[in-house]
Structure formats: structure tokens, C-alpha cells
mmCIF file of C-alpha atoms in Angstrom:
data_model
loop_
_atom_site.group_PDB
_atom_site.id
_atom_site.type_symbol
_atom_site.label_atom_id
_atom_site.label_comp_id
_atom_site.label_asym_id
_atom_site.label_seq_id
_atom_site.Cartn_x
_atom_site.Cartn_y
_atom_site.Cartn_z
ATOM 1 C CA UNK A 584 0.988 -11.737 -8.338
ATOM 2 C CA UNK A 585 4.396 -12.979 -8.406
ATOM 3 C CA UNK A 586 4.889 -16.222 -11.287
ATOM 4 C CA UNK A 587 5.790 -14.742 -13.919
ATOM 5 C CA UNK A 588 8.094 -16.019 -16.845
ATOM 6 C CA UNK A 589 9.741 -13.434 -19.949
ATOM 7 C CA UNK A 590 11.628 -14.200 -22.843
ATOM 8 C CA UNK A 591 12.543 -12.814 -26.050
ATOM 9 C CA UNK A 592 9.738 -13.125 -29.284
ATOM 10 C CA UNK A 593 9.826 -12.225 -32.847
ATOM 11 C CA UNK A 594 7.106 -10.301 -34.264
ATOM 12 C CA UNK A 595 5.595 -11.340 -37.743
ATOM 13 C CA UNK A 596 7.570 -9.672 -40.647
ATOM 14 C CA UNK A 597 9.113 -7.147 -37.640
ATOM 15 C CA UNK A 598 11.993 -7.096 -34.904
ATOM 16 C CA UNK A 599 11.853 -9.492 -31.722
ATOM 17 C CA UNK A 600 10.029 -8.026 -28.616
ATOM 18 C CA UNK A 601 10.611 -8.804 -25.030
ATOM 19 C CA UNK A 602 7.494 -10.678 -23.622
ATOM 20 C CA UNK A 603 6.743 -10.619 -19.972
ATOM 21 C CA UNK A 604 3.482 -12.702 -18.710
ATOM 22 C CA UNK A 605 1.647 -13.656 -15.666
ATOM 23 C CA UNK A 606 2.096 -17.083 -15.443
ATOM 24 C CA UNK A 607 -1.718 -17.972 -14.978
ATOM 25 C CA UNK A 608 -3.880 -18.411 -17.825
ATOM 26 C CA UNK A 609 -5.963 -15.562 -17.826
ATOM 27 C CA UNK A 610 -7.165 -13.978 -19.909
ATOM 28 C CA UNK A 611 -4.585 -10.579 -19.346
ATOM 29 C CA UNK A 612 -5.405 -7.218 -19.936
ATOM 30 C CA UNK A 613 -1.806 -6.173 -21.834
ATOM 31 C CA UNK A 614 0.496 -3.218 -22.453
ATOM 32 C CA UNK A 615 2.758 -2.330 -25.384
ATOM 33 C CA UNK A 616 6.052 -0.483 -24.279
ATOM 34 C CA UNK A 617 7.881 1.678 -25.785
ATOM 35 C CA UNK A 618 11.442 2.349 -25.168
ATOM 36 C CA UNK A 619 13.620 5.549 -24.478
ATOM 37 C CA UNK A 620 16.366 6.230 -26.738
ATOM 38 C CA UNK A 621 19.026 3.697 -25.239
ATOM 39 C CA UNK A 622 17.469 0.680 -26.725
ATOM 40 C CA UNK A 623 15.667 -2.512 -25.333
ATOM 41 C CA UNK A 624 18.095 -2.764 -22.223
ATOM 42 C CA UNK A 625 18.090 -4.001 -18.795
ATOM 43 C CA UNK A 626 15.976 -1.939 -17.695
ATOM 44 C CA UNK A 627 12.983 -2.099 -20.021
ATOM 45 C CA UNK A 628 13.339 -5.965 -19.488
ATOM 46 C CA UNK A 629 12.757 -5.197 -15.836
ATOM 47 C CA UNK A 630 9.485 -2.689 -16.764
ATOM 48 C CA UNK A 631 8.365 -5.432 -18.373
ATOM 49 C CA UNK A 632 8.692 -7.825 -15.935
ATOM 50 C CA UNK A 633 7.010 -5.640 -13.375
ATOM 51 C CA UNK A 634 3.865 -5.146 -15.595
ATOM 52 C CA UNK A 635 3.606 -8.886 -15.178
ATOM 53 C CA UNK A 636 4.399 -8.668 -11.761
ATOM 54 C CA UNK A 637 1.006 -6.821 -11.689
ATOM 55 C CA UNK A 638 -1.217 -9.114 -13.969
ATOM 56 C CA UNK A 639 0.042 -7.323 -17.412
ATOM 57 C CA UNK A 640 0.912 -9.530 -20.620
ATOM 58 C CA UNK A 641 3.331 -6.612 -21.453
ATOM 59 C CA UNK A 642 5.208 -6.415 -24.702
ATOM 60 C CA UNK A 643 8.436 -4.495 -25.808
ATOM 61 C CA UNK A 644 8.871 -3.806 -29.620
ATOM 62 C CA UNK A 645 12.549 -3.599 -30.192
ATOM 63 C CA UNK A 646 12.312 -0.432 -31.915
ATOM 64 C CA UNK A 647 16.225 -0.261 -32.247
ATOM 65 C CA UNK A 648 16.440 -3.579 -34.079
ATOM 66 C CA UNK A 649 19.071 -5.248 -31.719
ATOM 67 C CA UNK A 650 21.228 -2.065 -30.819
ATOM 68 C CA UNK A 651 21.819 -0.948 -27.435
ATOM 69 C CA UNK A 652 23.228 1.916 -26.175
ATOM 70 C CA UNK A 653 24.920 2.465 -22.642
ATOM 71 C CA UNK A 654 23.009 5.425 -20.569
ATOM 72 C CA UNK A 655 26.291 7.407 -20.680
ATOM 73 C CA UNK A 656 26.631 7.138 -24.465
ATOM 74 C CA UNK A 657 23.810 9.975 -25.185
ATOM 75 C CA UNK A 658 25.350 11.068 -28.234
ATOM 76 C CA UNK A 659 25.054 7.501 -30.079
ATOM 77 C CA UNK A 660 21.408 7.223 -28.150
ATOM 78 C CA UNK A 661 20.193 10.246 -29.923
ATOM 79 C CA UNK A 662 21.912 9.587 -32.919
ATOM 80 C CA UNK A 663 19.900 6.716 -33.455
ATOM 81 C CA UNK A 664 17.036 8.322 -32.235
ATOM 82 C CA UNK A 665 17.198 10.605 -35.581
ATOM 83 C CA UNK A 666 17.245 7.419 -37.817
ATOM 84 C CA UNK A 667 13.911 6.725 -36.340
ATOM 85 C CA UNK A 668 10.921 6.895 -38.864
ATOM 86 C CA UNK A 669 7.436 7.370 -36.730
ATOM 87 C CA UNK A 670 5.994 5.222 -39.864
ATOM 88 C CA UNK A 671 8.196 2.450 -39.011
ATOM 89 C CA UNK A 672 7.864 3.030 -35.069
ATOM 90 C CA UNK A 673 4.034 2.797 -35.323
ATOM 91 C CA UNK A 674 3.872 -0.221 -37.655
ATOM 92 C CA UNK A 675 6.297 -1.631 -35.160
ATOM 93 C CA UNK A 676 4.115 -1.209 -32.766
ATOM 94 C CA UNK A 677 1.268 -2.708 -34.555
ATOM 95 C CA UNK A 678 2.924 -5.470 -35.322
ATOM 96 C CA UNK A 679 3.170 -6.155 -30.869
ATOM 97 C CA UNK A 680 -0.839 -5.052 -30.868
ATOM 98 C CA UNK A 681 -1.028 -7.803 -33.305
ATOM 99 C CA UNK A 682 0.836 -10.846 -31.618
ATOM 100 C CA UNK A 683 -0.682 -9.682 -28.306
ATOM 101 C CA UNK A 684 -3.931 -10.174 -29.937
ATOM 102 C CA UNK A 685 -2.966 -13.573 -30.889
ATOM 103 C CA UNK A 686 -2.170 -14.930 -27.636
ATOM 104 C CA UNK A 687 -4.218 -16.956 -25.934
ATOM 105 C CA UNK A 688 -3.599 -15.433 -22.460
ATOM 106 C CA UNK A 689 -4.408 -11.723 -23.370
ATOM 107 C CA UNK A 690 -7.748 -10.538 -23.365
ATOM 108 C CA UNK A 691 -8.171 -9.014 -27.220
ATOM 109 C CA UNK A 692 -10.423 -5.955 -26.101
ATOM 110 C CA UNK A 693 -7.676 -4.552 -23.072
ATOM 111 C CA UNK A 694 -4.870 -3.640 -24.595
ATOM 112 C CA UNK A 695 -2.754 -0.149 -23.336
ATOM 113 C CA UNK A 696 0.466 1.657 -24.211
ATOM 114 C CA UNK A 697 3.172 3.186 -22.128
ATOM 115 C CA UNK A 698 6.158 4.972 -22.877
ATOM 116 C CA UNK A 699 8.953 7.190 -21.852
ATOM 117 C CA UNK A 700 11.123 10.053 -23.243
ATOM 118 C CA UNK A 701 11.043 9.108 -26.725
ATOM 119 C CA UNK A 702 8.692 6.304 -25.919
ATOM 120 C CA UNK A 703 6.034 8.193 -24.463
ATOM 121 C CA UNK A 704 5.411 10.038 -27.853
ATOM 122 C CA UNK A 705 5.259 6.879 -29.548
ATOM 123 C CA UNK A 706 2.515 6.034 -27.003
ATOM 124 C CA UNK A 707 0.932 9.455 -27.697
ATOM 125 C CA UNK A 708 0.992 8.742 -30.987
ATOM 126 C CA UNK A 709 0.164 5.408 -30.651
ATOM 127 C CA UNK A 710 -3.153 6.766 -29.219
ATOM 128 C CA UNK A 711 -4.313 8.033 -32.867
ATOM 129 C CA UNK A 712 -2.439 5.306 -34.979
ATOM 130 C CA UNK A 713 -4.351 2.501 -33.455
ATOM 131 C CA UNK A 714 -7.211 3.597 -31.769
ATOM 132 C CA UNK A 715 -9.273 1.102 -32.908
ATOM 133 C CA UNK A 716 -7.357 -1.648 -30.839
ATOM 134 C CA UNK A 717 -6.345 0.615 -27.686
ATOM 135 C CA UNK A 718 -8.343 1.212 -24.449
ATOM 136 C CA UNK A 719 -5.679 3.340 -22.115
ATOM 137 C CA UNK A 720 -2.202 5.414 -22.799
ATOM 138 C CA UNK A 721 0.145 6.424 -20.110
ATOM 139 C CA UNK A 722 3.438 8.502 -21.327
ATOM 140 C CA UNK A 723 6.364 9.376 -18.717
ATOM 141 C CA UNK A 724 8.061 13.072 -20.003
ATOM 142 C CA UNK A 725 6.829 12.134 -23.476
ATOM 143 C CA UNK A 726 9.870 14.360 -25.238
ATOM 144 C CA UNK A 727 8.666 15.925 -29.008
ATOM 145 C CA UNK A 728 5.265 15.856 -28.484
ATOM 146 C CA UNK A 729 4.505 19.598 -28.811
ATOM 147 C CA UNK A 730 7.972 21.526 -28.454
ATOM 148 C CA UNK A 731 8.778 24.943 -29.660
ATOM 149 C CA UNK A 732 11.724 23.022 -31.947
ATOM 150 C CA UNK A 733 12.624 19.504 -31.236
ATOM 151 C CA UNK A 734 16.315 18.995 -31.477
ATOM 152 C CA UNK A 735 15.913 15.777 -32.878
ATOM 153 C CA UNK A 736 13.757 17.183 -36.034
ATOM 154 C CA UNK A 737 10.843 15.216 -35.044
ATOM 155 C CA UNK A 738 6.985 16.775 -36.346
ATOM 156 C CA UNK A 739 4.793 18.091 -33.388
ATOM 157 C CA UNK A 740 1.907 15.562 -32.663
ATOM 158 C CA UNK A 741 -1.254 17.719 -31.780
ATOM 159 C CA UNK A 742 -3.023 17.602 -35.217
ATOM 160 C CA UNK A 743 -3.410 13.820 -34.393
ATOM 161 C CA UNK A 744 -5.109 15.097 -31.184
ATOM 162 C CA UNK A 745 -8.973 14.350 -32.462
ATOM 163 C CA UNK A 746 -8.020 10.888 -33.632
ATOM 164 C CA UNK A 747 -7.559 9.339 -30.119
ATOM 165 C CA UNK A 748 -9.726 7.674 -28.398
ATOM 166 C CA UNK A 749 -8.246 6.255 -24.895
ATOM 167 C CA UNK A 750 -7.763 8.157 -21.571
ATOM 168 C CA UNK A 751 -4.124 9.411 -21.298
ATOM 169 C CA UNK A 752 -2.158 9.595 -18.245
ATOM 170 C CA UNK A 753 0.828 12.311 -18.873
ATOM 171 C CA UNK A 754 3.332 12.371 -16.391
ATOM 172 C CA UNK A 755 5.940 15.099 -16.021
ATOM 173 C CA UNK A 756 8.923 15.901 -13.678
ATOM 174 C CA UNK A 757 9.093 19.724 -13.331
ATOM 175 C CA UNK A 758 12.812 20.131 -13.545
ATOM 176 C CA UNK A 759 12.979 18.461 -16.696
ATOM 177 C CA UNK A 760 14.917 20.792 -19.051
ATOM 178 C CA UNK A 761 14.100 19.286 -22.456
ATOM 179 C CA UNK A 762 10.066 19.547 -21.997
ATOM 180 C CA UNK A 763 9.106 23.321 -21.025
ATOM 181 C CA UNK A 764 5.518 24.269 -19.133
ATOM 182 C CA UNK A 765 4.934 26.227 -22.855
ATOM 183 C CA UNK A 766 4.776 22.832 -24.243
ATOM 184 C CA UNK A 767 2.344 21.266 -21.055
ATOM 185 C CA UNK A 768 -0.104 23.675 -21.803
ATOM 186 C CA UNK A 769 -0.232 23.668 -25.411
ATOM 187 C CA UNK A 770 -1.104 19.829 -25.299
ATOM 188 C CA UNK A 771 -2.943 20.184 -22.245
ATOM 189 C CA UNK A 772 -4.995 23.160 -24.437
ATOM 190 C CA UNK A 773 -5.379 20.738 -27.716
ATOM 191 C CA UNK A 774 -6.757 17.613 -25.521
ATOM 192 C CA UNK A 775 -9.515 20.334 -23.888
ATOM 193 C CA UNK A 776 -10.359 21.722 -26.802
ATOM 194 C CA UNK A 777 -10.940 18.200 -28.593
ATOM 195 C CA UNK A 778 -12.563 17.353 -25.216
ATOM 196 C CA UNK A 779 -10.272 13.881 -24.928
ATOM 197 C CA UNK A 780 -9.951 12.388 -21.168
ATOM 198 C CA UNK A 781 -6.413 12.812 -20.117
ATOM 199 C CA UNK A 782 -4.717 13.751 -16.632
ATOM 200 C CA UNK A 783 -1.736 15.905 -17.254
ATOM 201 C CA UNK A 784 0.810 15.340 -13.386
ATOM 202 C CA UNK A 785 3.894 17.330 -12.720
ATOM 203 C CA UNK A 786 6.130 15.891 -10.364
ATOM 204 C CA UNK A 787 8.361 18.931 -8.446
ATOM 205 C CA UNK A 788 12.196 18.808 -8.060
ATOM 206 C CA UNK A 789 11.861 16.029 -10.649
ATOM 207 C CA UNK A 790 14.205 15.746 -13.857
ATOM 208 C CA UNK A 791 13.621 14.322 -17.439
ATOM 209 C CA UNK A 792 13.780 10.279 -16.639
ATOM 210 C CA UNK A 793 13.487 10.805 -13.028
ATOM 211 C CA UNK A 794 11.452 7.012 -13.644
ATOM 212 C CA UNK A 795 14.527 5.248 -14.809
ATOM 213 C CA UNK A 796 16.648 3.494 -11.623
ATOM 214 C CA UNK A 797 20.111 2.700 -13.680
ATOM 215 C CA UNK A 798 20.157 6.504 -14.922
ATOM 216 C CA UNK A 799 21.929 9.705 -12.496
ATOM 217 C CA UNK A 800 18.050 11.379 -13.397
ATOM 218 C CA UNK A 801 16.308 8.992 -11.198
ATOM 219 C CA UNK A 802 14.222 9.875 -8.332
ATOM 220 C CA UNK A 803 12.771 7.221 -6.300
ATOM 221 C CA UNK A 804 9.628 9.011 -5.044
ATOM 222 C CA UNK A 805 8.999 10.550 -8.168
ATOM 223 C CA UNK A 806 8.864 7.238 -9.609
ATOM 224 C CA UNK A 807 7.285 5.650 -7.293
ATOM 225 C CA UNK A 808 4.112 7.348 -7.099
ATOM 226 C CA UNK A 809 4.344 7.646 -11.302
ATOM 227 C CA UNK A 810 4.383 3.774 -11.729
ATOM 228 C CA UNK A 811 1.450 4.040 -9.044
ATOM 229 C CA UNK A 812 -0.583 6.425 -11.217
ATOM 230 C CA UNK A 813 0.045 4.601 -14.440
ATOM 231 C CA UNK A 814 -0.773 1.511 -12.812
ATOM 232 C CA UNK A 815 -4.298 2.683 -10.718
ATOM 233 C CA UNK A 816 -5.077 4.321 -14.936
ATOM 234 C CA UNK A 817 -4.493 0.975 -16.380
ATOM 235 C CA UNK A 818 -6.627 -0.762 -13.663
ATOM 236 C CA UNK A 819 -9.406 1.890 -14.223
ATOM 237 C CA UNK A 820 -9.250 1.365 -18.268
ATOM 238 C CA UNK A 821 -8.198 -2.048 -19.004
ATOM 239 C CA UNK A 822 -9.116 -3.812 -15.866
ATOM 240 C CA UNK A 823 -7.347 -6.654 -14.132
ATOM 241 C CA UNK A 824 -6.553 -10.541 -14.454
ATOM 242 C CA UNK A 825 -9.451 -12.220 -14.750
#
């Protein structure tokens, strides 16, 4: 699938969102996505996009309220990143589960997350928050999720562990400095013990946001096969176009 159209939206009582669609009219299974830390840029316009590319109604919460930060500027990336209230972040994000369940094209009962770096906690905790309205989560090097100390002061996420409800895909590079195999197996160890379906994948000689094309990080194979995992895991759990 190839017709697709994507334009800017603004959520009810919450910040725009960048809306990518198939251009049939469906119904859609459909995917909220959540951002890194450099805002809703280029790039996440162009995740978006390719979601749709692949029969996705695919949604993009501007988390960051307008701002955008250049991949070079890390310092102003993270600062903002500290501002961040998960609160906020997750009614955000209901707020896209919301209008996604208003639209005509998207089917009501397939709806997924997917995330990276800072985003892929929000979809890990999007997993508990609303798992009454989600069916599959896939996080890229979800950064905070279970660390030793997260630089950024964020809480650790496993006591929501026995809250979710949809498969997770967890996807990994192993050279990735900021996420440590200490904290893969303590989240691998909480989803065992509260016997949730997840697939934990590390990718070798890969960095943190080896996904992301406009960063120095990115690794074309690595990515390649990830956005081939996370799209077989949304096929599996939320199905295809009908």
C-alpha cells in the first residue's frame, strides 16, 4: 500500500498530533507513537508516514507542545525531557487513543503503541495506563524503564508490570551505553515472573537510536530488521487493513 495522505490534527483539550492514513477506507488497525526526546520532527513525520505506508492509521501526540529540538542540540533535548510529567505524557496519549477511536477509518478494537528512547517507555507504560484500549506494544531502546539511576530522574516502571495486558516487542541495540544488560534482565525477570507475552531482541554492534536515519547512531541493518519485527508483531496482534 502506497496512497497515503498526513497532516497535522489537534487533539480534544490536548496538543496537535501528526496523522498519517491509508488512503482507503478501511477500517485500519492503528498505532500511537511516541517520540524521542528531540520533538515531533522530520523524522517522526516520516515513521508515521511509513506506518501508513503499511495499512496503519498511525498517530503522533506532540508530547513537546510545538518545540523541536535539532539532533545535535542534546543538551536542550534532555532538558526538556526533565520537564516531562508521565501524568501528562499518558493523558496525552489518551487523548490520540481517543481521536483514533473516533475516526471512521480505524478499527476501535486494534489499536498499538510504539516508541523509542524516551518514547518507548511511554509505550511501556502506555501498556498499563490504557490497557483496556490496547492490543500490541513495540518499544525501540525504551531508555528509564528499569535503570540502576536514570539521569533524567525519571521512576522505574516494573511495579506497573502486572497491569499490562498486550504482547510487547522490546528491541535493543547491544552497544547502547545508556541501557545496560543489568537493566534487560531485570525487566525481562519482572515480565516472566508476571507471566506477560513479550519478546525481548538485542541487536549486536548496535548503538542507542541505531533506528533513527537523520542521527550519527543509525544503523541501517539494525533498523531494518527492527521495523521488520515491530511490523510482523503488529500484524500478529492487531491484524491488517481490512
Amino acid at each position: 500500500m502506497s496512497q497515503i495522505t498526513s497532516e497535522w490534527i489537534q487533539l480534544d483539550n490536548g496538543p496537535r498530533a501528526w496523522y498519517a492514513r491509508p488512503a482507503g477506507a478501511g477500517p485500519h488497525p492503528a498505532i500511537v507513537v511516541f517520540i524521542e526526546a528531540f520533538g515531533v520532527n522530520a523524522h517522526f513525520q516520516d515513521v508515521a508516514e511509513r506506518l501508513a505506508k503499511a495499512g496503519y492509521c498511525a498517530i503522533v501526540p506532540d508530547l513537546y507542545h510545538g518545540k523541536i529540538y535539532e539532533y545535535s542540540d542534546f543538551n536542550g533535548a534532555i532538558g526538556h525531557l526533565r520537564t516531562l510529567h508521565d501524568d501528562l505524557a499518558m493523558q496525552e496519549a489518551g487523548l490520540a487513543i481517543a481521536a483514533l477511536q473516533q475516526r471512521a477509518e480505524v478499527r476501535k478494537n486494534a489499536i498499538g503503541v510504539l516508541g523509542f528512547c524516551m518514547g518507548g517507555r511511554f509505550a511501556f507504560m502506555a501498556n498499563a495506563v490504557h490497557a483496556d484500549k490496547l492490543s500490541a506494544s513495540v518499544a525501540f531502546y525504551g531508555a528509564g524503564i528499569a535503570p540502576d539511576q536514570d539521569p533524567a530522574g525519571r521512576k522505574p516502571l516494573l511495579h506497573l508490570v502486572d497491569q499490562m495486558r498486550a504482547p510487547l516487542l522490546l528491541l535493543y541495540g547491544a552497544e547502547d551505553q545508556s541501557i545496560t544488560p543489568e537493566e534487560h534482565g531485570r525487566i525481562a525477570t519482572a515480565l516472566s515472573t508476571a507471566q506477560k507475552r513479550y519478546t525481548l531482541t538485542l541487536f549486536p554492534g548496535a548503538p542507542h537510536g541505531f533506528f533513527a536515519d537523520p542521527r550519527d547512531s543509525f544503523r541501517p541493518e539494525a533498523a531494518k530488521e527492527g521495523w521488520r519485527l515491530a511490523l510482523d508483531h503488529f500484524a500478529r496482534h492487531l491484524g491488517t487493513t481490512a
